[in-house]
Short mmCIF file of C-alpha atoms (C1' of nucleotides) in Angstrom, two decimals:
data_model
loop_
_atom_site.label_atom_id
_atom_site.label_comp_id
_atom_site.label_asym_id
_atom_site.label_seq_id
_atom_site.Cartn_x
_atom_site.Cartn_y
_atom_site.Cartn_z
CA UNK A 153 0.00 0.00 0.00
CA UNK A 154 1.50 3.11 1.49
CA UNK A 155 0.19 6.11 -0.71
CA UNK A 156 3.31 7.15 -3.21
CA UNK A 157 2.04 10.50 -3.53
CA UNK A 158 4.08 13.63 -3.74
CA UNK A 159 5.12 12.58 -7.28
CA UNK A 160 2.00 13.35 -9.57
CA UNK A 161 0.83 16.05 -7.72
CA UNK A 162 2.71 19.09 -9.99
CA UNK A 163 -1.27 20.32 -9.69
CA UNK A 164 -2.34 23.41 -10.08
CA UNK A 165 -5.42 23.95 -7.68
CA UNK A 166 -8.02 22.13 -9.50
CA UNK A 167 -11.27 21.62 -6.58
CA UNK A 168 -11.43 24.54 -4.17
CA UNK A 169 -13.78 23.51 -1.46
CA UNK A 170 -13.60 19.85 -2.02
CA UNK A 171 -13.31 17.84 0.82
CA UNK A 172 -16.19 19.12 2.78
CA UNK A 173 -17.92 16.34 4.11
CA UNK A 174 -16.04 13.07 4.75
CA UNK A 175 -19.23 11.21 5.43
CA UNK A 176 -19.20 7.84 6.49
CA UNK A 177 -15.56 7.39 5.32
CA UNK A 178 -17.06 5.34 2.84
CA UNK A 179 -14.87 2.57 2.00
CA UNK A 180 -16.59 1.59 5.27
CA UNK A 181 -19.71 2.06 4.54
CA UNK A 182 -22.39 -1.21 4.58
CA UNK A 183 -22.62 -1.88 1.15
CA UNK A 184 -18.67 -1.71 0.56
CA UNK A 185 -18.10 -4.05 3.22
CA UNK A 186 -20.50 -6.89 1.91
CA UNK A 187 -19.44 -6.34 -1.81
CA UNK A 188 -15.51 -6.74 -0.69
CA UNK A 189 -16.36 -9.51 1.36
CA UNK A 190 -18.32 -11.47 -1.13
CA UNK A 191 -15.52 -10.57 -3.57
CA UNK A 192 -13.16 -11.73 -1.97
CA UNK A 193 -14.82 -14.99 -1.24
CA UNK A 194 -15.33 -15.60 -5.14
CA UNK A 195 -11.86 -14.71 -6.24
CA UNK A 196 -11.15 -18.56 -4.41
CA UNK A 197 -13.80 -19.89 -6.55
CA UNK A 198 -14.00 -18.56 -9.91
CA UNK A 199 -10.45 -19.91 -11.22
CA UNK A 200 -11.95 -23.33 -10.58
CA UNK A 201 -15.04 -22.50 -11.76
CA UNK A 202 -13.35 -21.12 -15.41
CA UNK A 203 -11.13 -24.17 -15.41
CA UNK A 204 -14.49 -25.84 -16.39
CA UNK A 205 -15.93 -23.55 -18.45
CA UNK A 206 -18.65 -22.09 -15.67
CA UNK A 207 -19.38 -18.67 -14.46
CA UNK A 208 -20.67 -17.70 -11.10
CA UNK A 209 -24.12 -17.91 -12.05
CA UNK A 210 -24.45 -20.87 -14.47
CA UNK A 211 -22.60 -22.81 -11.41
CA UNK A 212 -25.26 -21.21 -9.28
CA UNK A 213 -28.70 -22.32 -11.47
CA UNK A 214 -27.11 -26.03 -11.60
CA UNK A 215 -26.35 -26.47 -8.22
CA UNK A 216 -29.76 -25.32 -7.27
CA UNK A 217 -31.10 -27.50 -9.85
CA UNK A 218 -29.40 -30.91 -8.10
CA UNK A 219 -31.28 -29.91 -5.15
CA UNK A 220 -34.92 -30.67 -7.01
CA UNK A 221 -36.23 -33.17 -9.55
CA UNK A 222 -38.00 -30.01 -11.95
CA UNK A 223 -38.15 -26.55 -11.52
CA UNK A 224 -40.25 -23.80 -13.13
CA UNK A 225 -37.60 -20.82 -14.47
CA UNK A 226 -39.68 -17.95 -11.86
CA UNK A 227 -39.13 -20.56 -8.81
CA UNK A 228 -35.81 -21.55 -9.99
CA UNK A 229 -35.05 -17.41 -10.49
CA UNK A 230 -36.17 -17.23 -6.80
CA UNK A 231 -33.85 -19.66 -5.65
CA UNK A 232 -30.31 -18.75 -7.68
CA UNK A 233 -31.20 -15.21 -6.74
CA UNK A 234 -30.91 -14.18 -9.65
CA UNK A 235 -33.01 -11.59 -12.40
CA UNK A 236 -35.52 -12.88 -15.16
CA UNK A 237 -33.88 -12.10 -18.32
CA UNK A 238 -30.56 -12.75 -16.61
CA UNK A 239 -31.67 -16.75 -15.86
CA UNK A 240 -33.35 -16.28 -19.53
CA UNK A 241 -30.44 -16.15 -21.37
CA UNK A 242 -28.32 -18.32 -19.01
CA UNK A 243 -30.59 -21.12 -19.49
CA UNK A 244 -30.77 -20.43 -23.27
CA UNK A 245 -26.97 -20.97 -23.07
CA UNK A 246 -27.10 -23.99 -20.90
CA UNK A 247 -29.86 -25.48 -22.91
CA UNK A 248 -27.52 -25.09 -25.66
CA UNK A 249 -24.59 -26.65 -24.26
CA UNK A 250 -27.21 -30.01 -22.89
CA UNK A 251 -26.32 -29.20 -19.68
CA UNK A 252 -29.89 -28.87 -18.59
CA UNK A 253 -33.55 -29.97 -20.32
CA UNK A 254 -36.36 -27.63 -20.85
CA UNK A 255 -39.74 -28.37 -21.27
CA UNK A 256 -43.31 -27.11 -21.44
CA UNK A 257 -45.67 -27.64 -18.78
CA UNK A 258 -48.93 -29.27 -19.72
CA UNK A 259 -51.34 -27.43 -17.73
CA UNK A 260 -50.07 -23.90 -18.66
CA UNK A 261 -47.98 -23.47 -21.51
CA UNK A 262 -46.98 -20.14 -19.81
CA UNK A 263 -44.33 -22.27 -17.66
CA UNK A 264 -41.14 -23.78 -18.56
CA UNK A 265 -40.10 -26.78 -16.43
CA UNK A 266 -36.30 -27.23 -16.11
CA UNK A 267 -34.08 -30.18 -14.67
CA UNK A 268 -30.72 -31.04 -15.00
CA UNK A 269 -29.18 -33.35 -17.55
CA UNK A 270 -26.90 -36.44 -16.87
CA UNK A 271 -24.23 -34.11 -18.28
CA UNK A 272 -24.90 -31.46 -16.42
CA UNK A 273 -24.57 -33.52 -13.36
CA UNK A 274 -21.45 -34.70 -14.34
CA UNK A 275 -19.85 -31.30 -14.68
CA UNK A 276 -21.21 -30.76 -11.24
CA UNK A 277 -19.26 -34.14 -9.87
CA UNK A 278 -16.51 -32.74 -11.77
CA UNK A 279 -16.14 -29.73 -10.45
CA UNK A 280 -18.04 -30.22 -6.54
CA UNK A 281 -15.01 -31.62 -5.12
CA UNK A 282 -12.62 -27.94 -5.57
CA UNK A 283 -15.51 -26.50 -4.60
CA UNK A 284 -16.26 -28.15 -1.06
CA UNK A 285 -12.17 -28.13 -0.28
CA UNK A 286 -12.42 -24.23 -0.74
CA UNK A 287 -15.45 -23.78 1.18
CA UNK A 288 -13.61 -25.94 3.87
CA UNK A 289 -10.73 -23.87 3.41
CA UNK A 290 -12.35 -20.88 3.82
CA UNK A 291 -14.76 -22.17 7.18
CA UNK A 292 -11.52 -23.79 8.63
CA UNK A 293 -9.35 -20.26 8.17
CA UNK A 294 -12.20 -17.82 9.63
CA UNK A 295 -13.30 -20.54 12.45
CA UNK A 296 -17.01 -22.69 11.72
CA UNK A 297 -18.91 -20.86 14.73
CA UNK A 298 -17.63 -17.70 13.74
CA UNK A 299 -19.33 -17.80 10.06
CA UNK A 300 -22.48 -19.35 11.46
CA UNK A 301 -22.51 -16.32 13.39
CA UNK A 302 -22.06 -14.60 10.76
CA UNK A 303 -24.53 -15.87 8.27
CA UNK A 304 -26.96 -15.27 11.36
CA UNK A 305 -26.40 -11.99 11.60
CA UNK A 306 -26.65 -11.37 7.55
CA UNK A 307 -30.19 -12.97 7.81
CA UNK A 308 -31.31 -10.71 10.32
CA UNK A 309 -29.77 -7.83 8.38
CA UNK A 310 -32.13 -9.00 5.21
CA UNK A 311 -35.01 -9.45 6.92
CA UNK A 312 -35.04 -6.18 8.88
CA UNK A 313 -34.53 -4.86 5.38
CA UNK A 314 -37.53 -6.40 4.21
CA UNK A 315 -39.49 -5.16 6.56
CA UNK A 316 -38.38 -1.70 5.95
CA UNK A 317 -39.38 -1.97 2.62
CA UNK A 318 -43.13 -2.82 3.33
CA UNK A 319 -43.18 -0.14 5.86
CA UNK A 320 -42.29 2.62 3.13
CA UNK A 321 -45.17 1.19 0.81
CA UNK A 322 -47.85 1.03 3.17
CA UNK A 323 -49.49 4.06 1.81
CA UNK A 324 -48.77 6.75 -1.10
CA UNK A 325 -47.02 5.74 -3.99
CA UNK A 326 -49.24 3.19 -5.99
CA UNK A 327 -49.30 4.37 -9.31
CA UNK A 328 -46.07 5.48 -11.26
CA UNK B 247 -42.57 -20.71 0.47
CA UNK B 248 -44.42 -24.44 -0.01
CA UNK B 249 -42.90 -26.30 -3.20
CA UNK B 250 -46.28 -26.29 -4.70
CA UNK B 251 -45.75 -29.30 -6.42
CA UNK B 252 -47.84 -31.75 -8.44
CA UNK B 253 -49.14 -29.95 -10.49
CA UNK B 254 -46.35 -29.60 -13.10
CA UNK B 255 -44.73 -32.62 -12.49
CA UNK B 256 -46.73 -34.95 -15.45
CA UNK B 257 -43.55 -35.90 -16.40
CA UNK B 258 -42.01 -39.02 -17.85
CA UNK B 259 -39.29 -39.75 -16.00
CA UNK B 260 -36.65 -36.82 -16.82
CA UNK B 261 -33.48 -36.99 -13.95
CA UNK B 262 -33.09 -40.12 -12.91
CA UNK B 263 -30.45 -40.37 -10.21
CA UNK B 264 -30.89 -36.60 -9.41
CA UNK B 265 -30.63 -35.36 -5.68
CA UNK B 266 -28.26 -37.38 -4.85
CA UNK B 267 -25.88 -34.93 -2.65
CA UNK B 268 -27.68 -31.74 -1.15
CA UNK B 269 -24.76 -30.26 -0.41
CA UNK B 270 -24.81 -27.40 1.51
CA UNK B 271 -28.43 -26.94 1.12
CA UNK B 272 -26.91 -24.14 -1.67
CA UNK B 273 -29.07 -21.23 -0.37
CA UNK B 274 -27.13 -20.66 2.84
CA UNK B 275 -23.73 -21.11 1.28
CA UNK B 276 -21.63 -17.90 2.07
CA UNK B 277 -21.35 -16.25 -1.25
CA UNK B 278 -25.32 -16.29 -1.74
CA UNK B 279 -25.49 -14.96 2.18
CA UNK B 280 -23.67 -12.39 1.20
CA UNK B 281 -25.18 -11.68 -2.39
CA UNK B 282 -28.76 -11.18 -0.68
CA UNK B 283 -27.75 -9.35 2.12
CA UNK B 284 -25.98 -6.82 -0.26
CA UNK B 285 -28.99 -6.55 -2.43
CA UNK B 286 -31.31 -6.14 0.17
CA UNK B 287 -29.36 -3.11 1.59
CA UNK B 288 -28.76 -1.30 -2.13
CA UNK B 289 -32.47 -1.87 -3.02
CA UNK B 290 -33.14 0.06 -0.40
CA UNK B 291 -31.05 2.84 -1.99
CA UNK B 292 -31.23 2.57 -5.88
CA UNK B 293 -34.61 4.34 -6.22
CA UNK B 294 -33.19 7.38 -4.66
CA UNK B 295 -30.10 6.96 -6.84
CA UNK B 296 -32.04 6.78 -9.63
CA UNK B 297 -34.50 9.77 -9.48
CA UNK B 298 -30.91 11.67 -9.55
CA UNK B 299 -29.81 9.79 -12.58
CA UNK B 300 -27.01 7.87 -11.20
CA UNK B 301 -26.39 4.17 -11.01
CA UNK B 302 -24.57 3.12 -7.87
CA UNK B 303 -21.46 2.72 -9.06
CA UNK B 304 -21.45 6.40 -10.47
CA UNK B 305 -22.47 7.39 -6.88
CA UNK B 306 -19.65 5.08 -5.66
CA UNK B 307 -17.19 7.18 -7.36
CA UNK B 308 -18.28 10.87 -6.81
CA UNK B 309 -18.66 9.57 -3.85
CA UNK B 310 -15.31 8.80 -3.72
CA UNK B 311 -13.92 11.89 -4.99
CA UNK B 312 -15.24 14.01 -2.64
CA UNK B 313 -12.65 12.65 0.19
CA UNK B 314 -9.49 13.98 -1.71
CA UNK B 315 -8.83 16.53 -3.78
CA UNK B 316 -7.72 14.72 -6.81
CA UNK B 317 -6.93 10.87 -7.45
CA UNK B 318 -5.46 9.00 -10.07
CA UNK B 319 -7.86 6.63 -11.89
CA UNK B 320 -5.87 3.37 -10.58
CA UNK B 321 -6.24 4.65 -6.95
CA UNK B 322 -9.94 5.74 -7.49
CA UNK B 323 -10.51 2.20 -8.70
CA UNK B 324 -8.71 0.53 -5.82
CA UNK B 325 -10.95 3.21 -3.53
CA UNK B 326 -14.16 2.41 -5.46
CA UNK B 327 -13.52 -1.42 -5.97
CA UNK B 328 -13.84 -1.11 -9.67
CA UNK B 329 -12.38 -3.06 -12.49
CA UNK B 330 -9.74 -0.75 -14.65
CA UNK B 331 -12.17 -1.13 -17.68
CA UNK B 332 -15.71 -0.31 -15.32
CA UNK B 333 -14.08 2.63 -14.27
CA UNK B 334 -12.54 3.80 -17.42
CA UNK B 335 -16.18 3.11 -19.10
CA UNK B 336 -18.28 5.18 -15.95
CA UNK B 337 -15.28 8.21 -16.33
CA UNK B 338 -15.95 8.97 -19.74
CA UNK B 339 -19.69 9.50 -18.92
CA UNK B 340 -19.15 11.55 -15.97
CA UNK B 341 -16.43 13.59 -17.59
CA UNK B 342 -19.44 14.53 -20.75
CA UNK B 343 -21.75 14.91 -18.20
CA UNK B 344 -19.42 17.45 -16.79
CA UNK B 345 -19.78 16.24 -13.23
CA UNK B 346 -16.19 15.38 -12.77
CA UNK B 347 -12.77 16.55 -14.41
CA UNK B 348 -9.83 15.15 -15.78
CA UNK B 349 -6.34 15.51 -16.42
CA UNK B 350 -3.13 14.29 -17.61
CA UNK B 351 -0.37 14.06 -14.92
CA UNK B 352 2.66 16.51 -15.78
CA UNK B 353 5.67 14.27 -14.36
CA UNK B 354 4.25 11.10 -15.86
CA UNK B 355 1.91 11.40 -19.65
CA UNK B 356 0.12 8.03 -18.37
CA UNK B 357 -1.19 8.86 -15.81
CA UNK B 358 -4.65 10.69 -15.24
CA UNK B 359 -5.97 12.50 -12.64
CA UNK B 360 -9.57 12.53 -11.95
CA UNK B 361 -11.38 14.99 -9.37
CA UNK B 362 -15.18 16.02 -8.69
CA UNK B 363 -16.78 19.17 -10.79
CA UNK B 364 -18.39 21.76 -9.13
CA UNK B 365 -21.68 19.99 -10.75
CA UNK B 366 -20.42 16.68 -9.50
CA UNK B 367 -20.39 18.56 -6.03
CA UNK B 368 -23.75 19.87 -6.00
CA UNK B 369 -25.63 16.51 -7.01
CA UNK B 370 -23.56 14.46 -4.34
CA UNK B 371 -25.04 17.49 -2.20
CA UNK B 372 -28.62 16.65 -3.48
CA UNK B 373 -28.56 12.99 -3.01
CA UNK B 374 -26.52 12.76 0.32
CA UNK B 375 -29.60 13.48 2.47
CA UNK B 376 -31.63 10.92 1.52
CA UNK B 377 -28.80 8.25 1.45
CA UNK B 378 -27.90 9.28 4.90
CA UNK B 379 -31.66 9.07 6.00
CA UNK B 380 -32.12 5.41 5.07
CA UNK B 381 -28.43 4.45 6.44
CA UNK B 382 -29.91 5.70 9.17
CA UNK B 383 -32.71 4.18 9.20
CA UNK B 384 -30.94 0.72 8.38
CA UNK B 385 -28.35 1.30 11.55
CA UNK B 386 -31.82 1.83 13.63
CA UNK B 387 -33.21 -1.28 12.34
CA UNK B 388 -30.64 -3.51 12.62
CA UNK B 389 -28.75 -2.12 16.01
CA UNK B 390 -25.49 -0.36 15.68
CA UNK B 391 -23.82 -2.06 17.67
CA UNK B 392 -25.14 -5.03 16.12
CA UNK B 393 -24.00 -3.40 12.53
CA UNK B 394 -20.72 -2.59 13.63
CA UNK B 395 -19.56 -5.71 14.97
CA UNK B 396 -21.27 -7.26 11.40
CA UNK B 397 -19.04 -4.97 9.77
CA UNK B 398 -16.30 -5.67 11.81
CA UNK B 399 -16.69 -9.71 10.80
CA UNK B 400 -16.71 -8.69 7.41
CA UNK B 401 -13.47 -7.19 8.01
CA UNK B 402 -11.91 -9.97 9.17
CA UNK B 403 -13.21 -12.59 6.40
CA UNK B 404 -11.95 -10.35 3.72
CA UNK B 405 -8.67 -10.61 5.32
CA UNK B 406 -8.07 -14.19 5.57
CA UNK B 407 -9.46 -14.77 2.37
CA UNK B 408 -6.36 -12.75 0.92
CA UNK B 409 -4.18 -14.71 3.40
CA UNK B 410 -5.42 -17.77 1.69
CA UNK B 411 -4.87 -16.31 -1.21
CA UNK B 412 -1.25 -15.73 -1.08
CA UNK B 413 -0.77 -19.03 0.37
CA UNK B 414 -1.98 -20.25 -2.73
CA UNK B 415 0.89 -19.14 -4.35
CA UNK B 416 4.41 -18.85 -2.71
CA UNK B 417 5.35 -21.29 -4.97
CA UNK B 418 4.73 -23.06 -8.71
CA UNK B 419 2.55 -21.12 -10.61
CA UNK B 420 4.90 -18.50 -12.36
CA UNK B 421 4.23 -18.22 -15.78
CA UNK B 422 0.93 -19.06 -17.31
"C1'" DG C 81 -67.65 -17.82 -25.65
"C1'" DG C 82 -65.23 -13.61 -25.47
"C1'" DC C 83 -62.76 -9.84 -23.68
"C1'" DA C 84 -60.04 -7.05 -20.11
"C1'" DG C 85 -56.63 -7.61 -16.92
"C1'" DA C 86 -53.15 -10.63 -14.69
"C1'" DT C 87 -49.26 -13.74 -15.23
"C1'" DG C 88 -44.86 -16.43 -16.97
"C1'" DA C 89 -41.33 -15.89 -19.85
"C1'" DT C 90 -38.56 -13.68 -23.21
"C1'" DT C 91 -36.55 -9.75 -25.65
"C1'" DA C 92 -34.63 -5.05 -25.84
"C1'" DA C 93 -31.56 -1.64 -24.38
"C1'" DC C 94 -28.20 0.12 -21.64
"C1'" DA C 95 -24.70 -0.23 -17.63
"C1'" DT C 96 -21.38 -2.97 -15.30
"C1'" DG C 97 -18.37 -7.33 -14.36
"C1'" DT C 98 -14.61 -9.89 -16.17
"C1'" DT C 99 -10.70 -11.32 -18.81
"C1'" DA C 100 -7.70 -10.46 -22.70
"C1'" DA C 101 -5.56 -7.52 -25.91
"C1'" DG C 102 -4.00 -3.06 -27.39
"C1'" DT C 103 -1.61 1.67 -26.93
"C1'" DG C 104 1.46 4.88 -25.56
"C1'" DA C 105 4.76 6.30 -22.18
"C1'" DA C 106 8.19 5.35 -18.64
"C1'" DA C 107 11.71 2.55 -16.52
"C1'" DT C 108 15.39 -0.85 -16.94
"C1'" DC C 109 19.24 -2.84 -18.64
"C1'" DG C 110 22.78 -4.09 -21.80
"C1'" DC D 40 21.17 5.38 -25.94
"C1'" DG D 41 18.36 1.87 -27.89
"C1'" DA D 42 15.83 -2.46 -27.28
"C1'" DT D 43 13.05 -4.69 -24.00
"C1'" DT D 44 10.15 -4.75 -20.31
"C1'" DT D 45 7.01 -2.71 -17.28
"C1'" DC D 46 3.32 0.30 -16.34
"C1'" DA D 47 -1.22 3.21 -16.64
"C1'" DC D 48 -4.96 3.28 -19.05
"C1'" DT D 49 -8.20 2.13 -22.66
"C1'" DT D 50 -10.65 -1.06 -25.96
"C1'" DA D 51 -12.60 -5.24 -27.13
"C1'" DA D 52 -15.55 -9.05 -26.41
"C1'" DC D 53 -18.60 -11.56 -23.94
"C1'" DA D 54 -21.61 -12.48 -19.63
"C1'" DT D 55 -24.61 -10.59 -16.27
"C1'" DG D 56 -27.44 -6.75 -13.73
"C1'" DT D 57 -31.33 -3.83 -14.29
"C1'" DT D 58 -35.52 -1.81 -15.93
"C1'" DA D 59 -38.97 -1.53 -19.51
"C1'" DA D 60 -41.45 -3.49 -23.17
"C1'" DT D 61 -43.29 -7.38 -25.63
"C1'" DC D 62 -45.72 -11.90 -26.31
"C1'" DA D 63 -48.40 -15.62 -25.40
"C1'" DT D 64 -51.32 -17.73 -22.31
"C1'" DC D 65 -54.63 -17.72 -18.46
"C1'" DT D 66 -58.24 -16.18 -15.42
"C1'" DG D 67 -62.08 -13.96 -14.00
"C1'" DC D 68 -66.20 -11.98 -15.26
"C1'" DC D 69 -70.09 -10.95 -18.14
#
DNA sequence: GGCAGATGATTAACATGTTAAGTGAAATCG
DNA sequence: CGATTTCACTTAACATGTTAATCATCTGCC
């Protein structure tokens, strides 16, 4: 680190009354925290991940999709956490690739039903085993109680956010 | 909640040997923890964000800026936790928008050195009030105590993931 | 039965994440 | 001092995040 200024700074006097509210610091702030944290956490996965030609996500729709025998693409969206038209085109990819089946359901074409293919389940044997010796890794280095604790306390922290939510739609803004 | 099967499921016989490891029951692994708990705090600010036609990671750097006087774009991105190429992308919208301004270092043609507009000053001055008002209102919710010990946790993680990093590599993989 | 409104999914359009390649300038070394 | 390497930054290319719009089907109601 260590800031190697004092070299670049043949300035003239650019921002006059800059620096007038420091503010929470910010690189401390909540949402800096969690994003560096869950960065920093991937950067142990993703190499492995890219060794078998997965991303983040497309690892994260077929590992929720060896958890269940069918899913429909809004419950499986619910579950990956992740957008529509992001788990659209994923899927559209993955389809592709025979990694996962797709079909229509019978009692409302609406809904696609998807499950994971005997390949795709073998990409997920293939690659599992990294995964779970990072993850142990990782739980061994910051301690096994300590990131229960934490994972408690980042539940709490969503669900008081969801409640705040509800509480600012109560009333007042229903139309756009 | 309430897998609402059944009613989808007229299948033929699709996954065969599926479900065969749960694994970490996927939805309370670390990295999705983390993911939800991060979205659940920047829904809460995006709307505001938005009605003053900024994306968060804009805000992220103004934000930024306003703590020094003037950075180079490799510091700003370390500061802002952006990629070289997100922040070289967001920079040349902010400097046509006129909220920030850049410059070429004297001692060193490579370098640039970015710094807030008066503009950039006077949105971060519009939005700041109502970003402080719901951090405060999160830090009510959720204790801040509580919040500063979670932060605290997320501290730590973040640092013996980059232990674990480097111990990755004190040896063997040189070249690629 | 047919139509207005709701719903599941996809597409569109734009912004960012991510890795690789490119560009110009500075530092290093023979 | 000139070739090579390193460095700061940008572009390129592709994947995802995010919001709005579109499309087809479904549901409720008449």
């Amino acid at each position: 680190m260590a800031r190697k200024k004092s070299q670049t700074e043949s300035s003239t006097e650019t921002a006059e009354t800059v620096r007038r509210a420091p503010m929470r610091d910010f690189s401390r702030s909540l949402p800096m925290s969690l994003l560096r944290a869950r960065e920093a956490v991937m950067r142990q996965f993703r190499p492995s991940l890219r060794n078998h030609g997965l991303t983040e996500q497309q690892w994260r729709i077929l590992r929720a999709l060896t958890t269940v025998d069918a899913i429909e693409v809004t419950e499986l969206a619910r579950v990956a956490f992740l957008l529509g038209p992001s788990l659209s085109r994923i899927l559209r990819d993955l389809e592709a690739r025979q990694l996962i089946e797709r079909r229509t359901a019978k009692a409302d074409l609406r809904r696609a039903v998807v499950s994971i293919s005997a390949k795709g389940l073998k990409l997920i044997e293939a690659v599992a085993p990294t995964s779970e010796a990072i993850y142990a890794e990782i739980t061994s280095r910051y301690g096994a109680r300590k990131l229960a604790e934490l994972q408690d306390m980042l539940g709490v922290l969503e669900r008081s956010l969801v409640a705040m939510e509800v509480a600012g739609e109560e009333s007042g803004e229903i139309e756009e």
